[in-house]
Amino acid sequence: MTKQAQTPRHVAIIMDGNGRWAKKRLLPRIAGHRAGVETVRKIVRCCTEQGIEVLTLFAFSSENWRRPEQEVSLLMELFMFALQNEVKKLHGNNIRLRIIGERTAFPEKLQALIRHAEEQTQHNTGLVLVIAANYGGRWDITQASRYLAHQVEQGLLTPQEINESLLAKHLSFADLPEPDLFIRTGGEQRISNFLLWQLAYTELYFTDTLWPDFDADAFQLALTSFATRQRRFGRTGDQVEQDAQAKNSNR
Ligand code: IPE
Ligand code: IPE
Ligand code: MG
């Protein structure tokens, strides 16, 4: 098999297992979330070193509001704290920060921090760091559909003109490449309403490692697994190999 020994352009991660990490240590769950922030720093560094273009991290799902009120408010505080403390460093490292999700549900102060962080880093040309906060894949498809429905209502579009690429244009981060590699830590094998549309052809990788224990070596294992996969996008393996050979001989 021809190996596509490649680095993914876009890696999307469900950072799961913080609560169990803390529980194992008889610590409050928030201690796990704090330790998780440290892992975010490490993985951002790895992505920059590896030349990965986009890293998307699932920080808070639209379903996470169902958690105990105290955990939700501590998570909001942690998010604000991280934005206040990290943005300068991210900016210094030429990283562009983007937040996806229904942000109007957040306290005004947090919304202002998000706006400021995005504005401050918008012209950076290095890694794009996307944080999914109050994000749900179903919400994303719904908001894109609503937008198109408005356009039809205003006579700017006919239903016949709606196709996959038009809908995709109105999803979150439509201007970025779709995720090549999806990683979920913490042992669960599910998507939990993360990117639904955008993961259609993404390579999936699950690991039992809890997010606070996930490190550069663990990330490298995921990248190595990705590099051994043959992405066929509906074609046969032979077709993919022939294409790769043709590309190589044209070099
Ligand atoms: C993921 O870790 C972080 C968030 C959802 C904010 P969890 O908090 O879900 O950790 P577990 O699954 O309980 O171990
Ligand atoms: C998914 O993790 C959301 C984030 C990592 C932010 P959860 O731990 O909330 O997922 P479920 O509900 O167990 O599937
Ligand atoms: Mg969890």
Short mmCIF file of C-alpha atoms and ligand atoms in Angstrom, two decimals:
data_model
loop_
_atom_site.label_atom_id
_atom_site.label_comp_id
_atom_site.label_asym_id
_atom_site.label_seq_id
_atom_site.Cartn_x
_atom_site.Cartn_y
_atom_site.Cartn_z
CA MET A 1 0.00 0.00 0.00
CA THR A 2 1.26 3.45 -0.83
CA LYS A 3 1.46 5.28 2.40
CA GLN A 4 0.37 8.88 2.43
CA ALA A 5 3.05 9.80 4.90
CA GLN A 6 1.52 13.13 5.53
CA THR A 7 0.91 15.54 8.27
CA PRO A 8 -2.74 16.49 8.66
CA ARG A 9 -3.53 20.09 7.80
CA HIS A 10 -6.33 20.25 10.35
CA VAL A 11 -6.61 18.28 13.61
CA ALA A 12 -9.84 18.39 15.65
CA ILE A 13 -9.86 17.10 19.22
CA ILE A 14 -12.49 16.19 21.80
CA MET A 15 -10.55 16.79 24.99
CA ASP A 16 -12.26 14.27 27.26
CA GLY A 17 -11.36 12.71 30.59
CA ASN A 18 -10.60 15.68 32.83
CA GLY A 19 -13.20 14.70 35.43
CA ARG A 20 -12.01 11.10 35.67
CA TRP A 21 -8.39 12.25 35.89
CA ALA A 22 -9.30 14.38 38.91
CA LYS A 23 -11.48 11.70 40.49
CA LYS A 24 -8.62 9.19 40.36
CA ARG A 25 -6.59 11.66 42.40
CA LEU A 26 -9.45 12.43 44.80
CA LEU A 27 -9.44 16.01 43.52
CA PRO A 28 -12.44 18.16 42.53
CA ARG A 29 -13.37 17.93 38.84
CA ILE A 30 -12.21 21.50 38.22
CA ALA A 31 -8.65 20.40 39.08
CA GLY A 32 -8.89 18.10 36.06
CA HIS A 33 -10.05 20.97 33.86
CA ARG A 34 -7.15 23.10 35.08
CA ALA A 35 -4.70 20.29 34.31
CA GLY A 36 -6.37 20.06 30.90
CA VAL A 37 -5.40 23.66 30.12
CA GLU A 38 -1.76 22.64 30.55
CA THR A 39 -2.28 19.89 27.95
CA VAL A 40 -3.76 22.47 25.58
CA ARG A 41 -0.53 24.47 25.84
CA LYS A 42 1.54 21.37 25.06
CA ILE A 43 -0.53 20.30 22.07
CA VAL A 44 -0.62 23.83 20.63
CA ARG A 45 3.18 23.80 20.79
CA CYS A 46 3.34 20.39 19.05
CA CYS A 47 1.05 21.61 16.27
CA THR A 48 3.18 24.68 15.67
CA GLU A 49 6.33 22.55 15.56
CA GLN A 50 4.78 20.04 13.15
CA GLY A 51 3.49 22.69 10.76
CA ILE A 52 -0.15 21.78 11.30
CA GLU A 53 -2.31 24.60 9.95
CA VAL A 54 -5.45 24.32 12.09
CA LEU A 55 -6.15 22.87 15.53
CA THR A 56 -9.77 22.74 16.69
CA LEU A 57 -10.47 21.96 20.33
CA PHE A 58 -13.88 21.11 21.78
CA ALA A 59 -13.94 23.05 25.03
CA PHE A 60 -17.64 23.18 25.92
CA SER A 61 -20.52 21.49 24.14
CA SER A 62 -24.06 22.79 23.82
CA GLU A 63 -25.00 19.85 26.09
CA ASN A 64 -22.47 20.70 28.81
CA TRP A 65 -24.93 23.24 30.29
CA ARG A 66 -26.60 20.15 31.77
CA ARG A 67 -23.72 19.75 34.23
CA PRO A 68 -24.04 20.91 37.84
CA GLU A 69 -24.31 24.70 37.99
CA GLN A 70 -21.10 24.98 39.99
CA GLU A 71 -19.05 23.07 37.41
CA VAL A 72 -20.48 25.20 34.58
CA SER A 73 -19.64 28.45 36.33
CA LEU A 74 -16.14 27.26 37.24
CA LEU A 75 -15.61 26.26 33.60
CA MET A 76 -16.70 29.76 32.48
CA GLU A 77 -14.25 31.29 34.95
CA LEU A 78 -11.48 29.03 33.70
CA PHE A 79 -12.27 29.98 30.12
CA MET A 80 -12.12 33.68 30.98
CA PHE A 81 -8.93 33.22 32.96
CA ALA A 82 -7.31 31.32 30.09
CA LEU A 83 -8.35 33.99 27.56
CA GLN A 84 -6.97 36.76 29.74
CA ASN A 85 -3.68 34.97 30.35
CA GLU A 86 -2.94 33.11 27.16
CA VAL A 87 -3.93 35.47 24.36
CA LYS A 88 -0.80 37.59 24.67
CA LYS A 89 1.38 34.47 24.42
CA LEU A 90 -0.62 33.09 21.51
CA HIS A 91 -0.30 36.42 19.75
CA GLY A 92 3.46 36.42 20.40
CA ASN A 93 3.62 33.01 18.74
CA ASN A 94 1.79 34.27 15.63
CA ILE A 95 -1.27 32.11 16.44
CA ARG A 96 -4.70 33.18 15.25
CA LEU A 97 -7.50 32.44 17.69
CA ARG A 98 -11.06 31.78 16.59
CA ILE A 99 -14.05 30.77 18.65
CA ILE A 100 -16.96 28.82 17.14
CA GLY A 101 -20.32 28.17 18.78
CA GLU A 102 -23.36 30.06 20.04
CA ARG A 103 -21.52 32.76 21.95
CA THR A 104 -24.54 34.91 22.83
CA ALA A 105 -25.31 32.43 25.63
CA PHE A 106 -22.11 33.48 27.44
CA PRO A 107 -21.84 36.27 30.02
CA GLU A 108 -21.21 39.64 28.32
CA LYS A 109 -17.76 39.88 29.88
CA LEU A 110 -16.73 36.57 28.31
CA GLN A 111 -18.15 37.63 24.93
CA ALA A 112 -16.06 40.80 25.11
CA LEU A 113 -12.91 38.79 25.89
CA ILE A 114 -13.62 36.52 22.93
CA ARG A 115 -14.09 39.49 20.59
CA HIS A 116 -10.90 41.09 21.82
CA ALA A 117 -8.89 37.84 21.47
CA GLU A 118 -10.10 37.33 17.91
CA GLU A 119 -9.41 40.92 16.93
CA GLN A 120 -5.99 40.98 18.47
CA THR A 121 -4.83 37.84 16.67
CA GLN A 122 -6.75 38.16 13.40
CA HIS A 123 -3.78 39.04 11.21
CA ASN A 124 -1.50 36.30 12.53
CA THR A 125 -0.30 33.86 9.91
CA GLY A 126 0.76 30.82 11.98
CA LEU A 127 -1.42 28.11 13.48
CA VAL A 128 -5.17 28.79 13.52
CA LEU A 129 -6.44 27.71 16.94
CA VAL A 130 -10.21 27.16 16.89
CA ILE A 131 -11.97 26.79 20.23
CA ALA A 132 -15.44 25.26 20.05
CA ALA A 133 -17.39 26.75 22.94
CA ASN A 134 -21.11 26.21 23.40
CA TYR A 135 -20.76 24.44 20.10
CA GLY A 136 -22.95 21.68 18.72
CA GLY A 137 -22.77 20.14 15.26
CA ARG A 138 -26.55 20.22 15.00
CA TRP A 139 -26.62 23.89 15.99
CA ASP A 140 -24.07 24.60 13.24
CA ILE A 141 -26.12 22.95 10.49
CA THR A 142 -29.28 24.59 11.83
CA GLN A 143 -27.84 28.11 11.84
CA ALA A 144 -26.54 27.68 8.27
CA SER A 145 -29.97 26.41 7.17
CA ARG A 146 -31.71 29.34 8.85
CA TYR A 147 -29.44 31.78 7.04
CA LEU A 148 -30.24 30.22 3.67
CA ALA A 149 -33.97 30.21 4.51
CA HIS A 150 -33.76 33.98 5.14
CA GLN A 151 -32.09 34.46 1.79
CA VAL A 152 -34.88 32.52 0.08
CA GLU A 153 -37.46 34.58 1.95
CA GLN A 154 -35.85 37.76 0.68
CA GLY A 155 -35.84 36.45 -2.88
CA LEU A 156 -32.03 36.35 -3.05
CA LEU A 157 -31.91 32.59 -3.53
CA THR A 158 -34.15 29.83 -4.87
CA PRO A 159 -34.47 26.45 -3.10
CA GLN A 160 -33.02 24.82 -6.24
CA GLU A 161 -29.81 26.78 -5.80
CA ILE A 162 -29.18 25.24 -2.39
CA ASN A 163 -26.55 22.54 -2.72
CA GLU A 164 -23.89 21.01 -0.46
CA SER A 165 -21.23 23.55 -1.20
CA LEU A 166 -23.56 26.51 -0.56
CA LEU A 167 -24.69 25.10 2.77
CA ALA A 168 -21.10 24.30 3.72
CA LYS A 169 -20.14 27.94 3.07
CA HIS A 170 -22.32 29.06 5.96
CA LEU A 171 -21.08 26.57 8.53
CA SER A 172 -18.52 27.53 11.17
CA PHE A 173 -14.96 27.91 9.81
CA ALA A 174 -16.05 27.35 6.20
CA ASP A 175 -12.91 29.17 5.07
CA LEU A 176 -10.60 26.59 6.69
CA PRO A 177 -9.70 23.11 5.39
CA GLU A 178 -11.95 20.36 6.76
CA PRO A 179 -10.45 18.29 9.60
CA ASP A 180 -8.14 15.52 8.36
CA LEU A 181 -7.67 13.90 11.74
CA PHE A 182 -10.12 13.68 14.65
CA ILE A 183 -8.84 12.64 18.08
CA ARG A 184 -10.93 11.81 21.13
CA THR A 185 -9.15 11.18 24.41
CA GLY A 186 -10.72 9.61 27.50
CA GLY A 187 -11.83 6.28 26.07
CA GLU A 188 -15.33 7.08 24.79
CA GLN A 189 -15.96 6.29 21.15
CA ARG A 190 -18.54 8.85 20.14
CA ILE A 191 -18.79 12.23 18.43
CA SER A 192 -20.94 13.92 21.13
CA ASN A 193 -22.44 16.46 18.70
CA PHE A 194 -19.02 17.86 17.74
CA LEU A 195 -18.42 18.75 14.07
CA LEU A 196 -21.01 16.62 12.27
CA TRP A 197 -20.92 17.88 8.71
CA GLN A 198 -17.20 18.65 8.71
CA LEU A 199 -16.16 15.18 9.96
CA ALA A 200 -17.79 13.38 7.02
CA TYR A 201 -14.41 12.17 5.67
CA THR A 202 -12.12 12.77 8.62
CA GLU A 203 -9.89 9.96 9.92
CA LEU A 204 -11.02 9.02 13.44
CA TYR A 205 -8.63 8.19 16.27
CA PHE A 206 -9.68 7.21 19.78
CA THR A 207 -7.40 6.79 22.76
CA ASP A 208 -8.02 5.76 26.37
CA THR A 209 -5.50 8.34 27.60
CA LEU A 210 -7.25 10.97 29.70
CA TRP A 211 -6.83 14.52 28.37
CA PRO A 212 -4.59 15.78 31.22
CA ASP A 213 -2.24 12.82 30.55
CA PHE A 214 -2.19 13.36 26.77
CA ASP A 215 1.25 14.65 25.77
CA ALA A 216 3.61 15.11 22.82
CA ASP A 217 4.30 11.35 22.59
CA ALA A 218 0.60 10.48 22.68
CA PHE A 219 -0.07 13.10 20.01
CA GLN A 220 2.74 11.68 17.89
CA LEU A 221 1.08 8.23 18.06
CA ALA A 222 -2.09 9.74 16.62
CA LEU A 223 -0.13 11.44 13.83
CA THR A 224 1.68 8.19 13.06
CA SER A 225 -1.62 6.34 12.89
CA PHE A 226 -2.94 9.00 10.51
CA ALA A 227 0.13 8.71 8.27
CA THR A 228 -0.49 4.97 7.72
CA ARG A 229 -4.07 5.42 6.54
CA GLN A 230 -5.16 5.43 2.96
CA ARG A 231 -7.82 8.05 2.36
CA ARG A 232 -9.98 6.83 -0.47
CA PHE A 233 -12.88 9.30 -0.55
CA GLY A 234 -15.08 6.69 -2.21
CA ARG A 235 -12.52 5.49 -4.74
CA THR A 236 -10.72 2.14 -4.77
CA GLY A 237 -7.33 1.60 -3.17
CA ASP A 238 -5.81 0.92 -6.62
CA GLN A 239 -7.06 4.24 -7.96
CA VAL A 240 -5.53 6.07 -5.02
CA GLU A 241 -2.20 4.31 -5.54
CA GLN A 242 -2.16 5.07 -9.27
CA ASP A 243 -2.84 8.73 -8.56
CA ALA A 244 -0.04 8.86 -6.01
CA GLN A 245 2.39 7.22 -8.48
CA ALA A 246 1.40 9.64 -11.23
CA LYS A 247 1.98 12.56 -8.88
CA ASN A 248 5.39 11.22 -7.88
CA SER A 249 6.51 10.72 -11.49
CA ASN A 250 5.46 14.28 -12.37
CA ARG A 251 7.77 15.66 -9.72
C1 IPE B 1 -13.93 17.08 29.17
O1 IPE B 1 -13.72 16.35 30.33
C2 IPE B 1 -14.02 18.55 29.44
C3 IPE B 1 -15.35 19.14 29.26
C4 IPE B 1 -16.40 18.52 28.82
C5 IPE B 1 -15.48 20.55 29.61
P1 IPE B 1 -14.90 15.80 31.19
O2 IPE B 1 -15.26 16.83 32.21
O3 IPE B 1 -16.02 15.38 30.33
O4 IPE B 1 -14.23 14.55 31.89
P2 IPE B 1 -14.91 13.17 32.23
O5 IPE B 1 -15.49 12.61 30.97
O6 IPE B 1 -15.95 13.44 33.26
O7 IPE B 1 -13.78 12.34 32.74
C1 IPE B 2 -17.66 16.35 24.95
O1 IPE B 2 -17.31 15.76 26.14
C2 IPE B 2 -17.51 17.82 25.02
C3 IPE B 2 -16.18 18.34 25.32
C4 IPE B 2 -15.06 17.69 25.40
C5 IPE B 2 -16.15 19.75 25.50
P1 IPE B 2 -18.39 15.18 27.15
O2 IPE B 2 -17.61 14.44 28.17
O3 IPE B 2 -19.30 16.24 27.63
O4 IPE B 2 -19.19 14.16 26.22
P2 IPE B 2 -20.34 13.10 26.58
O5 IPE B 2 -21.54 13.86 26.99
O6 IPE B 2 -19.81 12.23 27.65
O7 IPE B 2 -20.55 12.35 25.31
MG MG B 3 -16.50 13.58 29.47
#
